[in-house]
PDB file of C-alpha atoms in Angstrom:
ATOM      1  CA  MET A   1     -14.644 -14.851   0.479  1.00 80.00           C
ATOM      2  CA  GLU A   2     -13.949 -16.765  -2.688  1.00 86.00           C
ATOM      3  CA  LYS A   3     -12.754 -20.334  -2.163  1.00 89.00           C
ATOM      4  CA  GLN A   4     -10.067 -19.916  -4.817  1.00 91.00           C
ATOM      5  CA  ILE A   5      -8.221 -16.920  -6.241  1.00 92.00           C
ATOM      6  CA  GLN A   6      -5.774 -16.547  -9.085  1.00 93.00           C
ATOM      7  CA  PHE A   7      -2.140 -15.923  -8.159  1.00 97.00           C
ATOM      8  CA  THR A   8      -1.113 -13.258 -10.666  1.00 98.00           C
ATOM      9  CA  GLY A   9       1.442 -10.442 -10.772  1.00 98.00           C
ATOM     10  CA  ILE A  10       3.959 -10.773  -7.961  1.00 98.00           C
ATOM     11  CA  LEU A  11       2.242 -14.017  -6.911  1.00 98.00           C
ATOM     12  CA  SER A  12       2.520 -15.686 -10.342  1.00 98.00           C
ATOM     13  CA  ASN A  13       4.581 -18.880 -10.666  1.00 98.00           C
ATOM     14  CA  LYS A  14       5.464 -18.197 -14.316  1.00 98.00           C
ATOM     15  CA  ALA A  15       8.875 -16.685 -15.107  1.00 98.00           C
ATOM     16  CA  GLN A  16       7.483 -14.741 -18.073  1.00 98.00           C
ATOM     17  CA  GLU A  17       4.909 -13.073 -15.776  1.00 98.00           C
ATOM     18  CA  ASN A  18       7.010 -12.597 -12.658  1.00 98.00           C
ATOM     19  CA  PRO A  19      10.733 -12.707 -13.505  1.00 98.00           C
ATOM     20  CA  ASP A  20      12.248 -12.284 -10.030  1.00 98.00           C
ATOM     21  CA  PHE A  21       9.842 -14.039  -7.665  1.00 98.00           C
ATOM     22  CA  PHE A  22       8.126 -16.781  -9.706  1.00 98.00           C
ATOM     23  CA  ASN A  23       9.942 -19.683  -7.972  1.00 98.00           C
ATOM     24  CA  TRP A  24       9.453 -18.444  -4.410  1.00 98.00           C
ATOM     25  CA  ASN A  25       7.114 -19.889  -1.814  1.00 97.00           C
ATOM     26  CA  ARG A  26       4.134 -17.537  -2.027  1.00 96.00           C
ATOM     27  CA  VAL A  27       1.498 -17.128   0.663  1.00 96.00           C
ATOM     28  CA  LYS A  28      -1.582 -14.904   0.563  1.00 95.00           C
ATOM     29  CA  LEU A  29      -2.954 -14.039   3.979  1.00 94.00           C
ATOM     30  CA  ARG A  30      -6.597 -13.085   3.504  1.00 89.00           C
ATOM     31  CA  TYR A  31      -7.522  -9.777   5.058  1.00 82.00           C
ATOM     32  CA  CYS A  32     -10.518 -10.266   7.325  1.00 81.00           C
ATOM     33  CA  ASP A  33     -10.241  -8.017  10.389  1.00 87.00           C
ATOM     34  CA  GLY A  34     -11.095  -4.550   9.065  1.00 89.00           C
ATOM     35  CA  GLY A  35      -8.083  -2.856  10.645  1.00 94.00           C
ATOM     36  CA  SER A  36      -4.977  -3.891   8.701  1.00 96.00           C
ATOM     37  CA  PHE A  37      -4.112  -6.665  11.191  1.00 96.00           C
ATOM     38  CA  SER A  38      -3.785  -4.173  14.041  1.00 95.00           C
ATOM     39  CA  GLY A  39      -6.939  -4.358  16.170  1.00 95.00           C
ATOM     40  CA  ASP A  40      -7.297  -5.991  19.581  1.00 95.00           C
ATOM     41  CA  SER A  41     -10.495  -5.101  21.428  1.00 94.00           C
ATOM     42  CA  GLN A  42     -13.996  -6.239  22.185  1.00 91.00           C
ATOM     43  CA  ASN A  43     -17.367  -4.689  22.901  1.00 85.00           C
ATOM     44  CA  LYS A  44     -19.428  -7.308  24.690  1.00 87.00           C
ATOM     45  CA  ALA A  45     -22.642  -5.287  24.576  1.00 88.00           C
ATOM     46  CA  ALA A  46     -22.425  -4.986  20.788  1.00 86.00           C
ATOM     47  CA  ARG A  47     -21.005  -8.531  20.409  1.00 91.00           C
ATOM     48  CA  LEU A  48     -18.000  -7.168  18.533  1.00 91.00           C
ATOM     49  CA  GLN A  49     -14.521  -8.632  18.717  1.00 93.00           C
ATOM     50  CA  PHE A  50     -11.541  -7.311  16.797  1.00 94.00           C
ATOM     51  CA  ARG A  51      -8.542  -9.628  16.701  1.00 94.00           C
ATOM     52  CA  GLY A  52      -6.441  -8.494  13.738  1.00 95.00           C
ATOM     53  CA  GLU A  53      -3.224  -8.424  15.737  1.00 95.00           C
ATOM     54  CA  LYS A  54      -3.812 -11.965  17.033  1.00 95.00           C
ATOM     55  CA  ILE A  55      -4.703 -13.156  13.515  1.00 95.00           C
ATOM     56  CA  TRP A  56      -1.368 -11.751  12.283  1.00 96.00           C
ATOM     57  CA  ARG A  57       0.634 -13.418  15.068  1.00 96.00           C
ATOM     58  CA  ALA A  58      -1.120 -16.769  14.636  1.00 97.00           C
ATOM     59  CA  ALA A  59      -0.490 -16.692  10.878  1.00 97.00           C
ATOM     60  CA  MET A  60       3.198 -15.864  11.353  1.00 98.00           C
ATOM     61  CA  ASP A  61       3.604 -18.638  13.963  1.00 98.00           C
ATOM     62  CA  ASP A  62       1.991 -21.101  11.563  1.00 98.00           C
ATOM     63  CA  LEU A  63       4.241 -20.068   8.659  1.00 98.00           C
ATOM     64  CA  LYS A  64       7.369 -20.233  10.814  1.00 97.00           C
ATOM     65  CA  ALA A  65       6.425 -23.765  11.865  1.00 97.00           C
ATOM     66  CA  LYS A  66       5.944 -24.715   8.195  1.00 96.00           C
ATOM     67  CA  GLY A  67       9.521 -23.679   7.374  1.00 96.00           C
ATOM     68  CA  MET A  68       9.495 -19.907   6.951  1.00 97.00           C
ATOM     69  CA  ARG A  69      11.905 -19.559   9.899  1.00 94.00           C
ATOM     70  CA  ASN A  70      14.617 -21.073   7.632  1.00 95.00           C
ATOM     71  CA  ALA A  71      14.072 -18.701   4.714  1.00 97.00           C
ATOM     72  CA  LYS A  72      17.160 -17.154   3.133  1.00 97.00           C
ATOM     73  CA  GLN A  73      15.093 -14.269   1.794  1.00 98.00           C
ATOM     74  CA  ALA A  74      11.626 -12.919   2.523  1.00 98.00           C
ATOM     75  CA  LEU A  75       9.391 -10.153   1.209  1.00 98.00           C
ATOM     76  CA  LEU A  76       6.273  -8.939   3.020  1.00 98.00           C
ATOM     77  CA  SER A  77       3.956  -7.328   0.498  1.00 98.00           C
ATOM     78  CA  GLY A  78       0.360  -6.196   0.371  1.00 98.00           C
ATOM     79  CA  CYS A  79      -1.963  -3.875  -1.479  1.00 97.00           C
ATOM     80  CA  SER A  80      -4.423  -1.230  -0.235  1.00 97.00           C
ATOM     81  CA  ALA A  81      -5.388  -2.112   3.373  1.00 96.00           C
ATOM     82  CA  GLY A  82      -2.732  -4.820   3.041  1.00 97.00           C
ATOM     83  CA  GLY A  83      -0.244  -2.169   1.928  1.00 98.00           C
ATOM     84  CA  LEU A  84      -0.967  -0.265   5.135  1.00 98.00           C
ATOM     85  CA  ALA A  85      -0.573  -3.510   7.115  1.00 97.00           C
ATOM     86  CA  VAL A  86       2.875  -3.982   5.526  1.00 98.00           C
ATOM     87  CA  ILE A  87       3.980  -0.579   6.836  1.00 98.00           C
ATOM     88  CA  LEU A  88       2.535  -1.256  10.301  1.00 96.00           C
ATOM     89  CA  ARG A  89       4.053  -4.763  10.565  1.00 96.00           C
ATOM     90  CA  CYS A  90       7.266  -4.512   8.532  1.00 97.00           C
ATOM     91  CA  ASP A  91       9.812  -4.158  11.347  1.00 97.00           C
ATOM     92  CA  GLU A  92       7.998  -6.806  13.377  1.00 96.00           C
ATOM     93  CA  PHE A  93       8.166  -9.128  10.354  1.00 97.00           C
ATOM     94  CA  ARG A  94      11.928  -8.540  10.126  1.00 98.00           C
ATOM     95  CA  ASN A  95      12.320  -9.690  13.728  1.00 97.00           C
ATOM     96  CA  LEU A  96      10.849 -13.107  12.885  1.00 97.00           C
ATOM     97  CA  PHE A  97      14.059 -14.046  11.035  1.00 97.00           C
ATOM     98  CA  SER A  98      17.710 -14.491  11.833  1.00 91.00           C
ATOM     99  CA  GLY A  99      20.199 -11.766  10.996  1.00 90.00           C
ATOM    100  CA  TRP A 100      21.381 -13.472   7.786  1.00 95.00           C
ATOM    101  CA  THR A 101      17.948 -13.532   6.092  1.00 97.00           C
ATOM    102  CA  ARG A 102      17.398 -10.830   3.476  1.00 98.00           C
ATOM    103  CA  VAL A 103      14.091  -9.275   4.603  1.00 98.00           C
ATOM    104  CA  LYS A 104      12.367  -6.378   2.871  1.00 98.00           C
ATOM    105  CA  CYS A 105       8.812  -5.025   2.564  1.00 98.00           C
ATOM    106  CA  LEU A 106       6.647  -3.825  -0.331  1.00 98.00           C
ATOM    107  CA  SER A 107       3.625  -1.575   0.162  1.00 98.00           C
ATOM    108  CA  ASP A 108       1.340  -1.211  -2.858  1.00 98.00           C
ATOM    109  CA  ALA A 109      -1.380   1.481  -2.769  1.00 98.00           C
ATOM    110  CA  GLY A 110      -1.011   1.723   1.000  1.00 98.00           C
ATOM    111  CA  LEU A 111       0.149   5.346   1.177  1.00 98.00           C
ATOM    112  CA  PHE A 112      -3.150   6.735   2.500  1.00 98.00           C
ATOM    113  CA  LEU A 113      -2.662  10.458   3.100  1.00 98.00           C
ATOM    114  CA  ASP A 114      -4.048  12.478   5.991  1.00 98.00           C
ATOM    115  CA  THR A 115      -5.475  15.074   3.629  1.00 97.00           C
ATOM    116  CA  PRO A 116      -8.548  17.355   3.626  1.00 97.00           C
ATOM    117  CA  ASP A 117     -11.428  16.412   1.347  1.00 97.00           C
ATOM    118  CA  VAL A 118     -12.934  18.742  -1.270  1.00 97.00           C
ATOM    119  CA  SER A 119     -15.183  20.374   1.345  1.00 97.00           C
ATOM    120  CA  GLY A 120     -12.259  21.093   3.657  1.00 97.00           C
ATOM    121  CA  GLY A 121     -13.375  18.330   5.998  1.00 97.00           C
ATOM    122  CA  HIS A 122     -11.416  15.303   7.201  1.00 97.00           C
ATOM    123  CA  THR A 123     -13.208  12.242   5.798  1.00 98.00           C
ATOM    124  CA  ILE A 124     -10.226   9.865   5.916  1.00 98.00           C
ATOM    125  CA  ARG A 125      -9.027  11.077   9.338  1.00 98.00           C
ATOM    126  CA  ASN A 126     -12.514  10.572  10.791  1.00 98.00           C
ATOM    127  CA  LEU A 127     -12.680   7.093   9.248  1.00 97.00           C
ATOM    128  CA  TYR A 128      -9.266   6.132  10.625  1.00 97.00           C
ATOM    129  CA  ASN A 129     -10.059   7.597  14.033  1.00 97.00           C
ATOM    130  CA  GLY A 130     -13.143   5.380  14.149  1.00 95.00           C
ATOM    131  CA  VAL A 131     -11.095   2.282  13.323  1.00 96.00           C
ATOM    132  CA  VAL A 132      -8.355   3.144  15.829  1.00 97.00           C
ATOM    133  CA  GLN A 133     -10.825   3.807  18.662  1.00 95.00           C
ATOM    134  CA  LEU A 134     -13.218   0.929  17.938  1.00 94.00           C
ATOM    135  CA  GLN A 135     -10.505  -1.679  17.485  1.00 95.00           C
ATOM    136  CA  GLY A 136      -8.142  -0.612  20.275  1.00 95.00           C
ATOM    137  CA  VAL A 137      -5.300  -0.151  17.815  1.00 96.00           C
ATOM    138  CA  LYS A 138      -3.132   2.200  19.920  1.00 94.00           C
ATOM    139  CA  ASN A 139      -1.044  -0.451  21.711  1.00 91.00           C
ATOM    140  CA  ASN A 140      -0.180  -2.166  18.416  1.00 93.00           C
ATOM    141  CA  LEU A 141       1.189   0.936  16.697  1.00 94.00           C
ATOM    142  CA  PRO A 142       4.928   1.739  16.555  1.00 91.00           C
ATOM    143  CA  HIS A 143       5.883   3.415  19.833  1.00 90.00           C
ATOM    144  CA  LEU A 144       8.381   5.640  18.059  1.00 90.00           C
ATOM    145  CA  CYS A 145       5.318   7.367  16.626  1.00 95.00           C
ATOM    146  CA  THR A 146       2.814   7.182  19.504  1.00 95.00           C
ATOM    147  CA  ASN A 147       5.414   8.692  21.850  1.00 95.00           C
ATOM    148  CA  HIS A 148       4.869  12.046  20.165  1.00 95.00           C
ATOM    149  CA  LEU A 149       1.716  11.803  18.007  1.00 97.00           C
ATOM    150  CA  ASN A 150      -1.848  10.678  18.691  1.00 97.00           C
ATOM    151  CA  PRO A 151      -2.784   7.108  17.678  1.00 97.00           C
ATOM    152  CA  THR A 152      -4.863   8.180  14.667  1.00 98.00           C
ATOM    153  CA  SER A 153      -1.906  10.135  13.228  1.00 98.00           C
ATOM    154  CA  CYS A 154       0.209   7.004  13.726  1.00 98.00           C
ATOM    155  CA  PHE A 155      -2.200   5.005  11.558  1.00 98.00           C
ATOM    156  CA  PHE A 156      -1.191   7.178   8.585  1.00 98.00           C
ATOM    157  CA  PRO A 157       1.912   5.917   6.701  1.00 98.00           C
ATOM    158  CA  GLN A 158       3.337   9.416   6.195  1.00 98.00           C
ATOM    159  CA  ASN A 159       4.084   9.525   9.945  1.00 98.00           C
ATOM    160  CA  LEU A 160       5.682   6.060  10.017  1.00 97.00           C
ATOM    161  CA  ILE A 161       7.762   5.409   6.910  1.00 98.00           C
ATOM    162  CA  SER A 162      10.807   7.538   7.773  1.00 95.00           C
ATOM    163  CA  GLN A 163      11.204   5.771  11.138  1.00 94.00           C
ATOM    164  CA  MET A 164      11.179   2.225   9.777  1.00 96.00           C
ATOM    165  CA  LYS A 165      14.367   0.188  10.089  1.00 97.00           C
ATOM    166  CA  THR A 166      13.578  -2.479   7.464  1.00 98.00           C
ATOM    167  CA  PRO A 167      14.003  -1.610   3.761  1.00 98.00           C
ATOM    168  CA  LEU A 168      10.636  -0.628   2.251  1.00 98.00           C
ATOM    169  CA  PHE A 169       9.511  -0.173  -1.356  1.00 98.00           C
ATOM    170  CA  ILE A 170       6.446   1.999  -1.995  1.00 98.00           C
ATOM    171  CA  VAL A 171       4.392   1.498  -5.153  1.00 98.00           C
ATOM    172  CA  ASN A 172       1.592   4.050  -5.444  1.00 98.00           C
ATOM    173  CA  ALA A 173      -0.411   5.861  -8.076  1.00 98.00           C
ATOM    174  CA  ALA A 174      -0.030   9.621  -7.653  1.00 98.00           C
ATOM    175  CA  TYR A 175      -3.775   9.870  -8.331  1.00 98.00           C
ATOM    176  CA  ASP A 176      -4.828   6.911  -6.199  1.00 98.00           C
ATOM    177  CA  ILE A 177      -8.369   6.240  -7.358  1.00 98.00           C
ATOM    178  CA  TRP A 178      -9.535   4.826  -4.016  1.00 98.00           C
ATOM    179  CA  GLN A 179      -8.356   7.963  -2.228  1.00 98.00           C
ATOM    180  CA  ILE A 180     -10.017  10.189  -4.838  1.00 98.00           C
ATOM    181  CA  GLN A 181     -13.338   8.352  -4.465  1.00 97.00           C
ATOM    182  CA  SER A 182     -13.364   7.646  -0.728  1.00 97.00           C
ATOM    183  CA  SER A 183     -11.105  10.238   0.888  1.00 97.00           C
ATOM    184  CA  ILE A 184     -10.769  13.322  -1.330  1.00 97.00           C
ATOM    185  CA  ALA A 185     -14.156  13.537  -3.075  1.00 97.00           C
ATOM    186  CA  PRO A 186     -16.613  11.137  -1.409  1.00 97.00           C
ATOM    187  CA  PRO A 187     -20.331  11.926  -1.921  1.00 97.00           C
ATOM    188  CA  SER A 188     -20.559  12.962   1.752  1.00 97.00           C
ATOM    189  CA  ALA A 189     -18.121  15.824   1.041  1.00 98.00           C
ATOM    190  CA  ASP A 190     -19.730  16.665  -2.313  1.00 98.00           C
ATOM    191  CA  PRO A 191     -23.503  16.922  -1.726  1.00 97.00           C
ATOM    192  CA  SER A 192     -24.031  18.944  -4.906  1.00 97.00           C
ATOM    193  CA  GLY A 193     -22.383  16.229  -7.028  1.00 97.00           C
ATOM    194  CA  TYR A 194     -19.817  18.600  -8.545  1.00 97.00           C
ATOM    195  CA  TRP A 195     -17.164  15.848  -8.349  1.00 98.00           C
ATOM    196  CA  HIS A 196     -19.421  12.962  -9.383  1.00 97.00           C
ATOM    197  CA  GLU A 197     -18.256  12.631 -13.007  1.00 97.00           C
ATOM    198  CA  CYS A 198     -14.602  13.344 -12.208  1.00 97.00           C
ATOM    199  CA  ARG A 199     -14.366  10.737  -9.451  1.00 96.00           C
ATOM    200  CA  LEU A 200     -15.631   8.042 -11.835  1.00 96.00           C
ATOM    201  CA  ASN A 201     -13.617   9.064 -14.894  1.00 97.00           C
ATOM    202  CA  HIS A 202     -10.587  11.379 -14.814  1.00 97.00           C
ATOM    203  CA  GLY A 203     -11.286  12.298 -18.448  1.00 96.00           C
ATOM    204  CA  ARG A 204     -14.351  14.200 -17.241  1.00 97.00           C
ATOM    205  CA  CYS A 205     -12.510  16.291 -14.655  1.00 98.00           C
ATOM    206  CA  THR A 206     -12.498  20.055 -15.136  1.00 98.00           C
ATOM    207  CA  PRO A 207      -9.179  21.937 -15.259  1.00 98.00           C
ATOM    208  CA  ALA A 208      -9.868  23.175 -11.700  1.00 98.00           C
ATOM    209  CA  GLN A 209     -10.424  19.606 -10.494  1.00 98.00           C
ATOM    210  CA  ILE A 210      -7.206  18.437 -12.139  1.00 98.00           C
ATOM    211  CA  ARG A 211      -5.378  21.283 -10.378  1.00 98.00           C
ATOM    212  CA  PHE A 212      -6.814  20.067  -7.066  1.00 98.00           C
ATOM    213  CA  LEU A 213      -5.608  16.532  -7.833  1.00 98.00           C
ATOM    214  CA  GLN A 214      -2.163  17.859  -8.768  1.00 98.00           C
ATOM    215  CA  GLY A 215      -2.078  19.317  -5.271  1.00 98.00           C
ATOM    216  CA  PHE A 216      -2.815  15.860  -3.879  1.00 98.00           C
ATOM    217  CA  ARG A 217       0.103  14.450  -5.895  1.00 98.00           C
ATOM    218  CA  ASN A 218       2.351  17.163  -4.463  1.00 98.00           C
ATOM    219  CA  GLN A 219       1.294  16.155  -0.945  1.00 98.00           C
ATOM    220  CA  MET A 220       2.214  12.554  -1.726  1.00 98.00           C
ATOM    221  CA  LEU A 221       5.657  13.564  -2.982  1.00 98.00           C
ATOM    222  CA  ARG A 222       6.242  15.631   0.168  1.00 98.00           C
ATOM    223  CA  ALA A 223       5.168  12.655   2.292  1.00 98.00           C
ATOM    224  CA  VAL A 224       7.885  10.427   0.772  1.00 98.00           C
ATOM    225  CA  SER A 225      10.655  13.043   0.480  1.00 97.00           C
ATOM    226  CA  GLY A 226      12.456  12.140   3.727  1.00 96.00           C
ATOM    227  CA  PHE A 227      11.808   8.427   3.225  1.00 97.00           C
ATOM    228  CA  SER A 228      13.356   8.477  -0.254  1.00 96.00           C
ATOM    229  CA  ASN A 229      16.613   9.954   1.033  1.00 96.00           C
ATOM    230  CA  SER A 230      17.546   6.569   2.486  1.00 97.00           C
ATOM    231  CA  LYS A 231      19.442   4.299   0.093  1.00 96.00           C
ATOM    232  CA  LYS A 232      17.745   1.197   1.494  1.00 98.00           C
ATOM    233  CA  ASN A 233      14.263   2.330   0.418  1.00 98.00           C
ATOM    234  CA  GLY A 234      12.646   2.196  -3.021  1.00 98.00           C
ATOM    235  CA  LEU A 235       9.923   4.137  -4.787  1.00 98.00           C
ATOM    236  CA  PHE A 236       7.664   3.807  -7.830  1.00 98.00           C
ATOM    237  CA  ILE A 237       5.075   6.604  -7.985  1.00 98.00           C
ATOM    238  CA  ASN A 238       3.417   6.762 -11.371  1.00 98.00           C
ATOM    239  CA  SER A 239       0.972   9.401 -12.585  1.00 98.00           C
ATOM    240  CA  CYS A 240      -1.936   7.026 -13.063  1.00 98.00           C
ATOM    241  CA  PHE A 241      -5.530   6.856 -11.845  1.00 98.00           C
ATOM    242  CA  ALA A 242      -5.104   3.400 -10.351  1.00 98.00           C
ATOM    243  CA  HIS A 243      -5.126   1.435  -7.107  1.00 97.00           C
ATOM    244  CA  CYS A 244      -3.115  -1.756  -6.516  1.00 97.00           C
ATOM    245  CA  GLN A 245      -0.630  -2.585  -9.282  1.00 98.00           C
ATOM    246  CA  THR A 246       1.551  -5.455  -7.993  1.00 98.00           C
ATOM    247  CA  GLU A 247      -0.985  -8.305  -7.915  1.00 97.00           C
ATOM    248  CA  ARG A 248      -2.570  -7.498 -11.290  1.00 97.00           C
ATOM    249  CA  GLN A 249      -0.683  -9.047 -14.183  1.00 98.00           C
ATOM    250  CA  ASP A 250      -1.323  -6.185 -16.609  1.00 98.00           C
ATOM    251  CA  THR A 251       0.201  -3.611 -14.275  1.00 98.00           C
ATOM    252  CA  TRP A 252       2.968  -5.778 -12.752  1.00 98.00           C
ATOM    253  CA  PHE A 253       4.684  -7.222 -15.815  1.00 98.00           C
ATOM    254  CA  ALA A 254       3.189  -7.438 -19.300  1.00 97.00           C
ATOM    255  CA  ASP A 255       4.019  -6.174 -22.768  1.00 96.00           C
ATOM    256  CA  ASP A 256       2.107  -2.921 -22.171  1.00 97.00           C
ATOM    257  CA  SER A 257       2.633  -2.517 -18.417  1.00 97.00           C
ATOM    258  CA  PRO A 258       2.939   0.964 -16.915  1.00 98.00           C
ATOM    259  CA  VAL A 259       6.566   2.112 -16.903  1.00 98.00           C
ATOM    260  CA  ILE A 260       8.650   4.955 -15.526  1.00 98.00           C
ATOM    261  CA  HIS A 261      11.885   5.537 -17.452  1.00 96.00           C
ATOM    262  CA  LYS A 262      11.138   2.287 -19.357  1.00 96.00           C
ATOM    263  CA  LYS A 263      11.006   0.240 -16.113  1.00 97.00           C
ATOM    264  CA  ALA A 264       7.911  -1.801 -15.264  1.00 98.00           C
ATOM    265  CA  VAL A 265       6.891  -2.202 -11.635  1.00 98.00           C
ATOM    266  CA  ALA A 266       8.200  -5.798 -11.546  1.00 98.00           C
ATOM    267  CA  ILE A 267      11.666  -4.816 -12.775  1.00 98.00           C
ATOM    268  CA  ALA A 268      11.833  -1.834 -10.407  1.00 98.00           C
ATOM    269  CA  VAL A 269      10.925  -3.975  -7.395  1.00 98.00           C
ATOM    270  CA  GLY A 270      13.327  -6.761  -8.441  1.00 98.00           C
ATOM    271  CA  ASP A 271      16.224  -4.339  -8.981  1.00 98.00           C
ATOM    272  CA  TRP A 272      15.623  -2.906  -5.513  1.00 98.00           C
ATOM    273  CA  TYR A 273      15.102  -6.204  -3.687  1.00 98.00           C
ATOM    274  CA  PHE A 274      18.243  -7.840  -5.088  1.00 98.00           C
ATOM    275  CA  ASP A 275      20.330  -4.641  -4.811  1.00 98.00           C
ATOM    276  CA  ARG A 276      20.905  -4.492  -8.557  1.00 98.00           C
ATOM    277  CA  ALA A 277      20.205  -0.757  -8.546  1.00 97.00           C
ATOM    278  CA  GLU A 278      18.924   2.049  -6.378  1.00 97.00           C
ATOM    279  CA  VAL A 279      15.310   2.643  -7.435  1.00 98.00           C
ATOM    280  CA  LYS A 280      13.609   6.001  -6.822  1.00 98.00           C
ATOM    281  CA  LEU A 281      11.161   6.439  -9.701  1.00 98.00           C
ATOM    282  CA  ILE A 282       8.725   9.369  -9.696  1.00 98.00           C
ATOM    283  CA  ASP A 283       6.637  10.080 -12.775  1.00 98.00           C
ATOM    284  CA  CYS A 284       6.057  13.501 -14.324  1.00 97.00           C
ATOM    285  CA  PRO A 285       2.547  14.893 -13.546  1.00 98.00           C
ATOM    286  CA  TYR A 286      -0.644  13.847 -15.364  1.00 97.00           C
ATOM    287  CA  PRO A 287      -1.226  13.682 -18.308  1.00 96.00           C
ATOM    288  CA  CYS A 288       2.332  12.963 -19.453  1.00 95.00           C
ATOM    289  CA  ASP A 289       2.366   9.168 -18.857  1.00 96.00           C
ATOM    290  CA  ARG A 290       0.764   7.219 -21.716  1.00 96.00           C
ATOM    291  CA  SER A 291       1.624   3.797 -20.288  1.00 98.00           C
ATOM    292  CA  CYS A 292      -0.966   4.012 -17.476  1.00 97.00           C
ATOM    293  CA  HIS A 293      -3.756   1.489 -17.059  1.00 97.00           C
ATOM    294  CA  ASN A 294      -6.243   4.000 -15.700  1.00 96.00           C
ATOM    295  CA  LEU A 295      -9.368   2.802 -13.913  1.00 96.00           C
ATOM    296  CA  VAL A 296     -12.648   4.216 -15.233  1.00 95.00           C
ATOM    297  CA  PHE A 297     -16.004   3.564 -13.524  1.00 94.00           C
ATOM    298  CA  ARG A 298     -19.480   3.913 -14.958  1.00 81.00           C
TER     299      ARG A 298
END
């Protein structure tokens, strides 16, 4: 891990870069357990110990002792694996505070979908099942879910978000580039390399491949349909080939940031957090959005 990192985007302390949260206490909890702060197991023979859940609890105890217990407002946010951790830990985070603290959660690029890959296989489900089994995650998952679904299903946000009590804002690219590369069209599911160019650069996708990706977007919109019916929740799903947009300055709040209906991510999240407006922003399908900062790989 780097010894120092830049605090940008939602972590910036400059008003012009982060209008609503620049003067907050900001803490970045480095992700180091491999299971979105949810594992608790050991394999003595293999000398493996997974302690994500204990890492989470120790960090929260430390922050409470440093003054977080007195906070008037709090926001738990994270991106990618951290975005999944936000969904898994959000209600627990709410319970750390008194009833008069405004507590909400923000998941960025954490909406990993339980979706078939291009070969019809289940790359992401197999990956998650491995994490859940290896790390003993079951007991740390929301019981509202595990009471009726298997633990691996309860590691997927689509089976959790509608049951959450704490207000949640979801920021996600409809064409999440990590999911395209690692879940939908990984090399293991594409031995002939048909998807190789497309997964690196959306501009090289064939019309048939774009149609497949439009189907993935439709699955994402179905996954959030019940969730978005609740007034307390917020949504910003843009039609970009991106992954993680809240901690990067160019995609959080800049002159040319991605927008939906002229709202940048930072303004959408701020409007929702401070109850200035109800925010349910869903972009039209690719390629209509010209404000995207699309990721292209060589």
